[in-house]
Amino acid sequence: MNADFNKELFKREVKENCKRLFRKTYDEVSNREMFQAVSLAIKEFIVDDWILTHRAYEKQDVKILYYLSMEFLTGRALGNILINICANEEVKEALEELNFDLNAIEDEERDPALGNGGLGRLAACFLDSLATLGYGAYGCGIRYRFGMFAQRIQDGYQREVPDDWLKYGNPFEIRRPEYACEVKFGGTVTATVDEKGREHYSLKDYNSVMAIPYDMPVVGYDSNIVNTLRIWDAEPINNFNLDSFDRGDYAKAIEQENLAKNIVEVLYPNDNHRVGKELRLKQQYFFVSATLQTAIAKYKESHNGTLEGFADKVVFQMNDTHPTLTVPELMRLLMDEEKYEWDEAWDIVTRVCAYTNHTIMSEALEKWPIDLFEQLLPRVYSIVNEINRRFVLRIKTLYPNDESKIANMAILYDGQVRMAYLAIVGSFSVNGVARLHTEILKARELKDFYEMWPGKFHNMTNGITQRRFMLHANPRLSDFITERIGKEWITDLPQIRKLEDYIDDEDSLREFLRIKYENKLRLVRYIREHNNIEVDPLSIFDVQVKRLHEYKRQLMNILHIMYVYNKLKNDTEFFRNYYPRTYIIGGKAAAGYERAKMTIKLINSVADVINNDASIHGKLKVVFIEDYRVSNAEIIFAASEVSEQISTASREASGTGNMKFMLNGAVTLGTMDGANVEIVEEVGEENAFVFGMSSEEVMEHERLNDYNPMDIFSCNDELRDVLMQLINGTYSPDDPELFRGIYNSLLTNFSGRPDTYFVLKDFMSYHEASMKTQDAYRDRLTWARMAMLQTCRCGKFSSDRTVSQYIDEIWHLDKIRI
Ligand code: 26W
């Protein structure tokens, strides 16, 4: 209940909005129109707090966090805002009184899909936590015209469809042309020397665009704080003077127009894989430069026009290396615009910049060819060059006789700019996103940097917001919890441990199972509607939803399903014992990632065969969820029972899906990778199904290069049968060669190494662990206890905890008083 929310007033607003927007009375509008009318009314309701929050920033002169991220995977806004202003029930009632259904209205909102996966969703969770805890923060990103593509499955293949998410407008955003600023590309640098002998640099013959910010509200839970997600759009510079234009100006104007159109056109759909497209570097500079310009202007405005004290009042958190240009661009602005000397400027930069690493996958580490970089950003490049020169000098002084250190650490090396190294050198803090991940960074990937600056390194184990992934996604379980332990868990997740008082209470356990069952029915309906597949709600819901990537090993999952299917057909004992199971898999593959796309095709081909085989009596079903995204994720997590977290150990930095499953009472079937390690630590090994090689074992095999999948192939008949089915047409009768590439990837050496994801190596241990889940599942109360324990023990994995840790160790923000 929100005391300030007046239902009657709200209804009146909504009716007015229907007229204002659509020239219709409320009983004539469609659901989509009603969504607009409702959203506008809600925006009105929060706008005062939004204004007051920003006034408080200034009055209280609080330190401000700028969270720079190329991705914010916020998911739908309306439902989340209603939850966070505690007016969900009232709005639901109000709409019922107007003969509308809130769920249906929420379903009209397009997911703003401004992110790929984990990194983007984490950014959204952090914003939710910051606003809830009451800290001043801006999310800073890009307003992509087309977000993450929508995935369609056609004939089993992924097809990418443009995501025109702005088609019907975005009711919550506000365009802020008054904060527009210019961002320049290309050109040549000219230096002039003043009477004091100081050099001044400026650009000429450049192209430029205007960056126009759009602000989206980030509403804290029951906190009256409304922070801002500021996403930048690009527009052509409007200095095109018709009276004086000649051919040259005309061509230039068109060029600028195209630059502006292209820059924010699309989110690159790559996750953990760099493509090295010039346009992406443009995007990076575009939003970084615009963010820094406004941050500086804003600070000066409220501090008598000076930048004094700037380093104590702002912090720029770089979400992976994508915004690393923050380091040299801030140098440029401080020196070229604000007239600081190098040393003073460097002192400021290295007190305000901090870097989070989200991956150790080498193909994800960003590097830019020097010539491309220099041509696009000549002045910024000269600064990077100077940063590198000074840093290399330092390496030489520290390690006078060790040439390898330069090769291992220099920012400019081998014709490339190594962005991660630039980020580390320019930051006061470097952090990994789970304990294991940070340890691997320190011991391996970033070893030399850790040796040089041990104090810079931090671990910040990821977290998720329980407001979206429990309160909004799973209202039934939310009520169950609140009825028993009160509602403190909503803003203090560790309180959820109190639920453990009920862990041996049979009524509670049965109720817990009943709720899971209801949520499974909701997913059954979703699958019926979207896949036209009938699944058994009494079967085990075993789920893997995440981006498709070889290291995440969806392939191991589907091979194992093929393996089980064979056994069901050939082994009557196995059949009799087998507990019915529904495998649910979902996720997008990067548009250019052939192997991942073929894995999707394989999953769908296998699903087709299995789901239509009457001889197994529906014991096994396979469902591929099309277009996995935040909105359907909420339905999926709530209905899941087994959480597949099966990456090759050492490869998954953290994972955050694993935490969403845990929160919703799904038991982990996983490797000791990423945050799984910490999840298992919380629930105890007896309440998880752990399998496979440890990260040390994986790294040792990598070092020795002694893994030979053929050994396994030749002595495991059943597994060999599965692999042979990839190339004998069992799942592709029209083209038996279709899955040859996948087959080869598991067995053949590429560049001297066989399958670097160790699929066959972990396979049998995976199978055993999977079988153990069904043994546990059989005893309903044992299972209920294990499942509920996941929920009880997930306190650590709230993004409220993560954000608080960032604040204590890195950001040092002050709470806003409202
Ligand atoms: C340059 C291409 C590119 C694009 C995206 C490289 C790397 C990325 C991201 C860093 C990939 C990503 O989302 N990483 C995930 O970050 C999550 C949040 O920390 C972790 O939970 C996941 O384990 C990690 O894969």
PDB file of N, CA, C and O in Angstrom, residues 545-574:
ATOM      1  N   VAL A 545      18.502 -21.541 -19.377  1.00  0.00           N
ATOM      2  CA  VAL A 545      18.221 -20.333 -20.168  1.00  0.00           C
ATOM      3  C   VAL A 545      19.358 -19.344 -19.974  1.00  0.00           C
ATOM      4  O   VAL A 545      19.692 -18.973 -18.859  1.00  0.00           O
ATOM      5  N   LYS A 546      19.942 -18.930 -21.059  1.00  0.00           N
ATOM      6  CA  LYS A 546      21.065 -17.999 -21.056  1.00  0.00           C
ATOM      7  C   LYS A 546      21.520 -17.850 -22.500  1.00  0.00           C
ATOM      8  O   LYS A 546      21.058 -18.574 -23.376  1.00  0.00           O
ATOM      9  N   ARG A 547      22.429 -16.896 -22.767  1.00  0.00           N
ATOM     10  CA  ARG A 547      22.968 -16.778 -24.111  1.00  0.00           C
ATOM     11  C   ARG A 547      23.587 -18.106 -24.558  1.00  0.00           C
ATOM     12  O   ARG A 547      24.136 -18.848 -23.753  1.00  0.00           O
ATOM     13  N   LEU A 548      23.470 -18.371 -25.855  1.00  0.00           N
ATOM     14  CA  LEU A 548      24.119 -19.556 -26.409  1.00  0.00           C
ATOM     15  C   LEU A 548      25.606 -19.277 -26.534  1.00  0.00           C
ATOM     16  O   LEU A 548      26.006 -18.266 -27.116  1.00  0.00           O
ATOM     17  N   HIS A 549      26.412 -20.136 -25.967  1.00  0.00           N
ATOM     18  CA  HIS A 549      27.856 -20.003 -26.129  1.00  0.00           C
ATOM     19  C   HIS A 549      28.479 -21.366 -25.895  1.00  0.00           C
ATOM     20  O   HIS A 549      28.004 -22.135 -25.063  1.00  0.00           O
ATOM     21  N   GLU A 550      29.543 -21.666 -26.625  1.00  0.00           N
ATOM     22  CA  GLU A 550      30.149 -22.984 -26.456  1.00  0.00           C
ATOM     23  C   GLU A 550      30.577 -23.233 -25.019  1.00  0.00           C
ATOM     24  O   GLU A 550      30.429 -24.336 -24.506  1.00  0.00           O
ATOM     25  N   TYR A 551      31.115 -22.192 -24.363  1.00  0.00           N
ATOM     26  CA  TYR A 551      31.609 -22.443 -23.005  1.00  0.00           C
ATOM     27  C   TYR A 551      30.479 -22.722 -22.014  1.00  0.00           C
ATOM     28  O   TYR A 551      30.691 -23.329 -20.973  1.00  0.00           O
ATOM     29  N   LYS A 552      29.266 -22.292 -22.346  1.00  0.00           N
ATOM     30  CA  LYS A 552      28.118 -22.550 -21.459  1.00  0.00           C
ATOM     31  C   LYS A 552      27.570 -23.965 -21.656  1.00  0.00           C
ATOM     32  O   LYS A 552      26.749 -24.445 -20.893  1.00  0.00           O
ATOM     33  N   ARG A 553      27.988 -24.569 -22.735  1.00  0.00           N
ATOM     34  CA  ARG A 553      27.773 -25.988 -23.014  1.00  0.00           C
ATOM     35  C   ARG A 553      26.306 -26.425 -23.123  1.00  0.00           C
ATOM     36  O   ARG A 553      25.918 -27.489 -22.636  1.00  0.00           O
ATOM     37  N   GLN A 554      25.495 -25.616 -23.804  1.00  0.00           N
ATOM     38  CA  GLN A 554      24.156 -26.099 -24.163  1.00  0.00           C
ATOM     39  C   GLN A 554      24.287 -27.390 -24.960  1.00  0.00           C
ATOM     40  O   GLN A 554      23.411 -28.253 -24.917  1.00  0.00           O
ATOM     41  N   LEU A 555      25.415 -27.509 -25.689  1.00  0.00           N
ATOM     42  CA  LEU A 555      25.645 -28.719 -26.478  1.00  0.00           C
ATOM     43  C   LEU A 555      25.722 -29.955 -25.587  1.00  0.00           C
ATOM     44  O   LEU A 555      25.184 -31.010 -25.923  1.00  0.00           O
ATOM     45  N   MET A 556      26.371 -29.830 -24.445  1.00  0.00           N
ATOM     46  CA  MET A 556      26.460 -30.974 -23.537  1.00  0.00           C
ATOM     47  C   MET A 556      25.055 -31.358 -23.050  1.00  0.00           C
ATOM     48  O   MET A 556      24.732 -32.548 -22.933  1.00  0.00           O
ATOM     49  N   ASN A 557      24.257 -30.355 -22.808  1.00  0.00           N
ATOM     50  CA  ASN A 557      22.884 -30.593 -22.369  1.00  0.00           C
ATOM     51  C   ASN A 557      22.111 -31.401 -23.423  1.00  0.00           C
ATOM     52  O   ASN A 557      21.531 -32.451 -23.110  1.00  0.00           O
ATOM     53  N   ILE A 558      22.156 -30.953 -24.664  1.00  0.00           N
ATOM     54  CA  ILE A 558      21.346 -31.645 -25.675  1.00  0.00           C
ATOM     55  C   ILE A 558      21.920 -33.020 -26.006  1.00  0.00           C
ATOM     56  O   ILE A 558      21.164 -33.977 -26.231  1.00  0.00           O
ATOM     57  N   LEU A 559      23.248 -33.157 -25.983  1.00  0.00           N
ATOM     58  CA  LEU A 559      23.830 -34.493 -26.192  1.00  0.00           C
ATOM     59  C   LEU A 559      23.368 -35.432 -25.088  1.00  0.00           C
ATOM     60  O   LEU A 559      23.071 -36.606 -25.319  1.00  0.00           O
ATOM     61  N   HIS A 560      23.289 -34.894 -23.895  1.00  0.00           N
ATOM     62  CA  HIS A 560      22.844 -35.727 -22.782  1.00  0.00           C
ATOM     63  C   HIS A 560      21.376 -36.123 -22.924  1.00  0.00           C
ATOM     64  O   HIS A 560      20.979 -37.244 -22.607  1.00  0.00           O
ATOM     65  N   ILE A 561      20.579 -35.210 -23.448  1.00  0.00           N
ATOM     66  CA  ILE A 561      19.173 -35.539 -23.702  1.00  0.00           C
ATOM     67  C   ILE A 561      19.089 -36.677 -24.736  1.00  0.00           C
ATOM     68  O   ILE A 561      18.306 -37.623 -24.591  1.00  0.00           O
ATOM     69  N   MET A 562      19.922 -36.585 -25.771  1.00  0.00           N
ATOM     70  CA  MET A 562      19.967 -37.664 -26.782  1.00  0.00           C
ATOM     71  C   MET A 562      20.364 -38.990 -26.118  1.00  0.00           C
ATOM     72  O   MET A 562      19.817 -40.061 -26.429  1.00  0.00           O
ATOM     73  N   TYR A 563      21.289 -38.891 -25.214  1.00  0.00           N
ATOM     74  CA  TYR A 563      21.796 -40.065 -24.492  1.00  0.00           C
ATOM     75  C   TYR A 563      20.677 -40.705 -23.656  1.00  0.00           C
ATOM     76  O   TYR A 563      20.446 -41.921 -23.708  1.00  0.00           O
ATOM     77  N   VAL A 564      19.962 -39.889 -22.943  1.00  0.00           N
ATOM     78  CA  VAL A 564      18.862 -40.379 -22.114  1.00  0.00           C
ATOM     79  C   VAL A 564      17.765 -40.990 -22.986  1.00  0.00           C
ATOM     80  O   VAL A 564      17.215 -42.050 -22.676  1.00  0.00           O
ATOM     81  N   TYR A 565      17.485 -40.329 -24.084  1.00  0.00           N
ATOM     82  CA  TYR A 565      16.455 -40.816 -25.005  1.00  0.00           C
ATOM     83  C   TYR A 565      16.802 -42.210 -25.520  1.00  0.00           C
ATOM     84  O   TYR A 565      15.957 -43.117 -25.535  1.00  0.00           O
ATOM     85  N   ASN A 566      18.069 -42.402 -25.902  1.00  0.00           N
ATOM     86  CA  ASN A 566      18.503 -43.735 -26.344  1.00  0.00           C
ATOM     87  C   ASN A 566      18.279 -44.770 -25.246  1.00  0.00           C
ATOM     88  O   ASN A 566      17.809 -45.878 -25.496  1.00  0.00           O
ATOM     89  N   LYS A 567      18.637 -44.384 -24.049  1.00  0.00           N
ATOM     90  CA  LYS A 567      18.486 -45.336 -22.945  1.00  0.00           C
ATOM     91  C   LYS A 567      17.012 -45.648 -22.689  1.00  0.00           C
ATOM     92  O   LYS A 567      16.655 -46.800 -22.407  1.00  0.00           O
ATOM     93  N   LEU A 568      16.184 -44.640 -22.800  1.00  0.00           N
ATOM     94  CA  LEU A 568      14.752 -44.879 -22.604  1.00  0.00           C
ATOM     95  C   LEU A 568      14.242 -45.889 -23.626  1.00  0.00           C
ATOM     96  O   LEU A 568      13.374 -46.714 -23.334  1.00  0.00           O
ATOM     97  N   LYS A 569      14.801 -45.844 -24.803  1.00  0.00           N
ATOM     98  CA  LYS A 569      14.327 -46.743 -25.858  1.00  0.00           C
ATOM     99  C   LYS A 569      14.949 -48.138 -25.772  1.00  0.00           C
ATOM    100  O   LYS A 569      14.338 -49.112 -26.200  1.00  0.00           O
ATOM    101  N   ASN A 570      16.164 -48.195 -25.230  1.00  0.00           N
ATOM    102  CA  ASN A 570      16.885 -49.473 -25.277  1.00  0.00           C
ATOM    103  C   ASN A 570      16.965 -50.218 -23.956  1.00  0.00           C
ATOM    104  O   ASN A 570      17.390 -51.361 -23.933  1.00  0.00           O
ATOM    105  N   ASP A 571      16.627 -49.548 -22.882  1.00  0.00           N
ATOM    106  CA  ASP A 571      16.925 -50.128 -21.578  1.00  0.00           C
ATOM    107  C   ASP A 571      15.651 -50.044 -20.726  1.00  0.00           C
ATOM    108  O   ASP A 571      15.304 -48.983 -20.214  1.00  0.00           O
ATOM    109  N   THR A 572      14.958 -51.168 -20.630  1.00  0.00           N
ATOM    110  CA  THR A 572      13.643 -51.141 -19.970  1.00  0.00           C
ATOM    111  C   THR A 572      13.758 -50.798 -18.488  1.00  0.00           C
ATOM    112  O   THR A 572      12.896 -50.122 -17.932  1.00  0.00           O
ATOM    113  N   GLU A 573      14.830 -51.252 -17.875  1.00  0.00           N
ATOM    114  CA  GLU A 573      15.064 -50.942 -16.469  1.00  0.00           C
ATOM    115  C   GLU A 573      15.188 -49.420 -16.282  1.00  0.00           C
ATOM    116  O   GLU A 573      14.575 -48.809 -15.412  1.00  0.00           O
ATOM    117  N   PHE A 574      15.975 -48.839 -17.163  1.00  0.00           N
ATOM    118  CA  PHE A 574      16.164 -47.380 -17.133  1.00  0.00           C
ATOM    119  C   PHE A 574      14.827 -46.679 -17.346  1.00  0.00           C
ATOM    120  O   PHE A 574      14.470 -45.738 -16.652  1.00  0.00           O
TER     121      PHE A 574
END
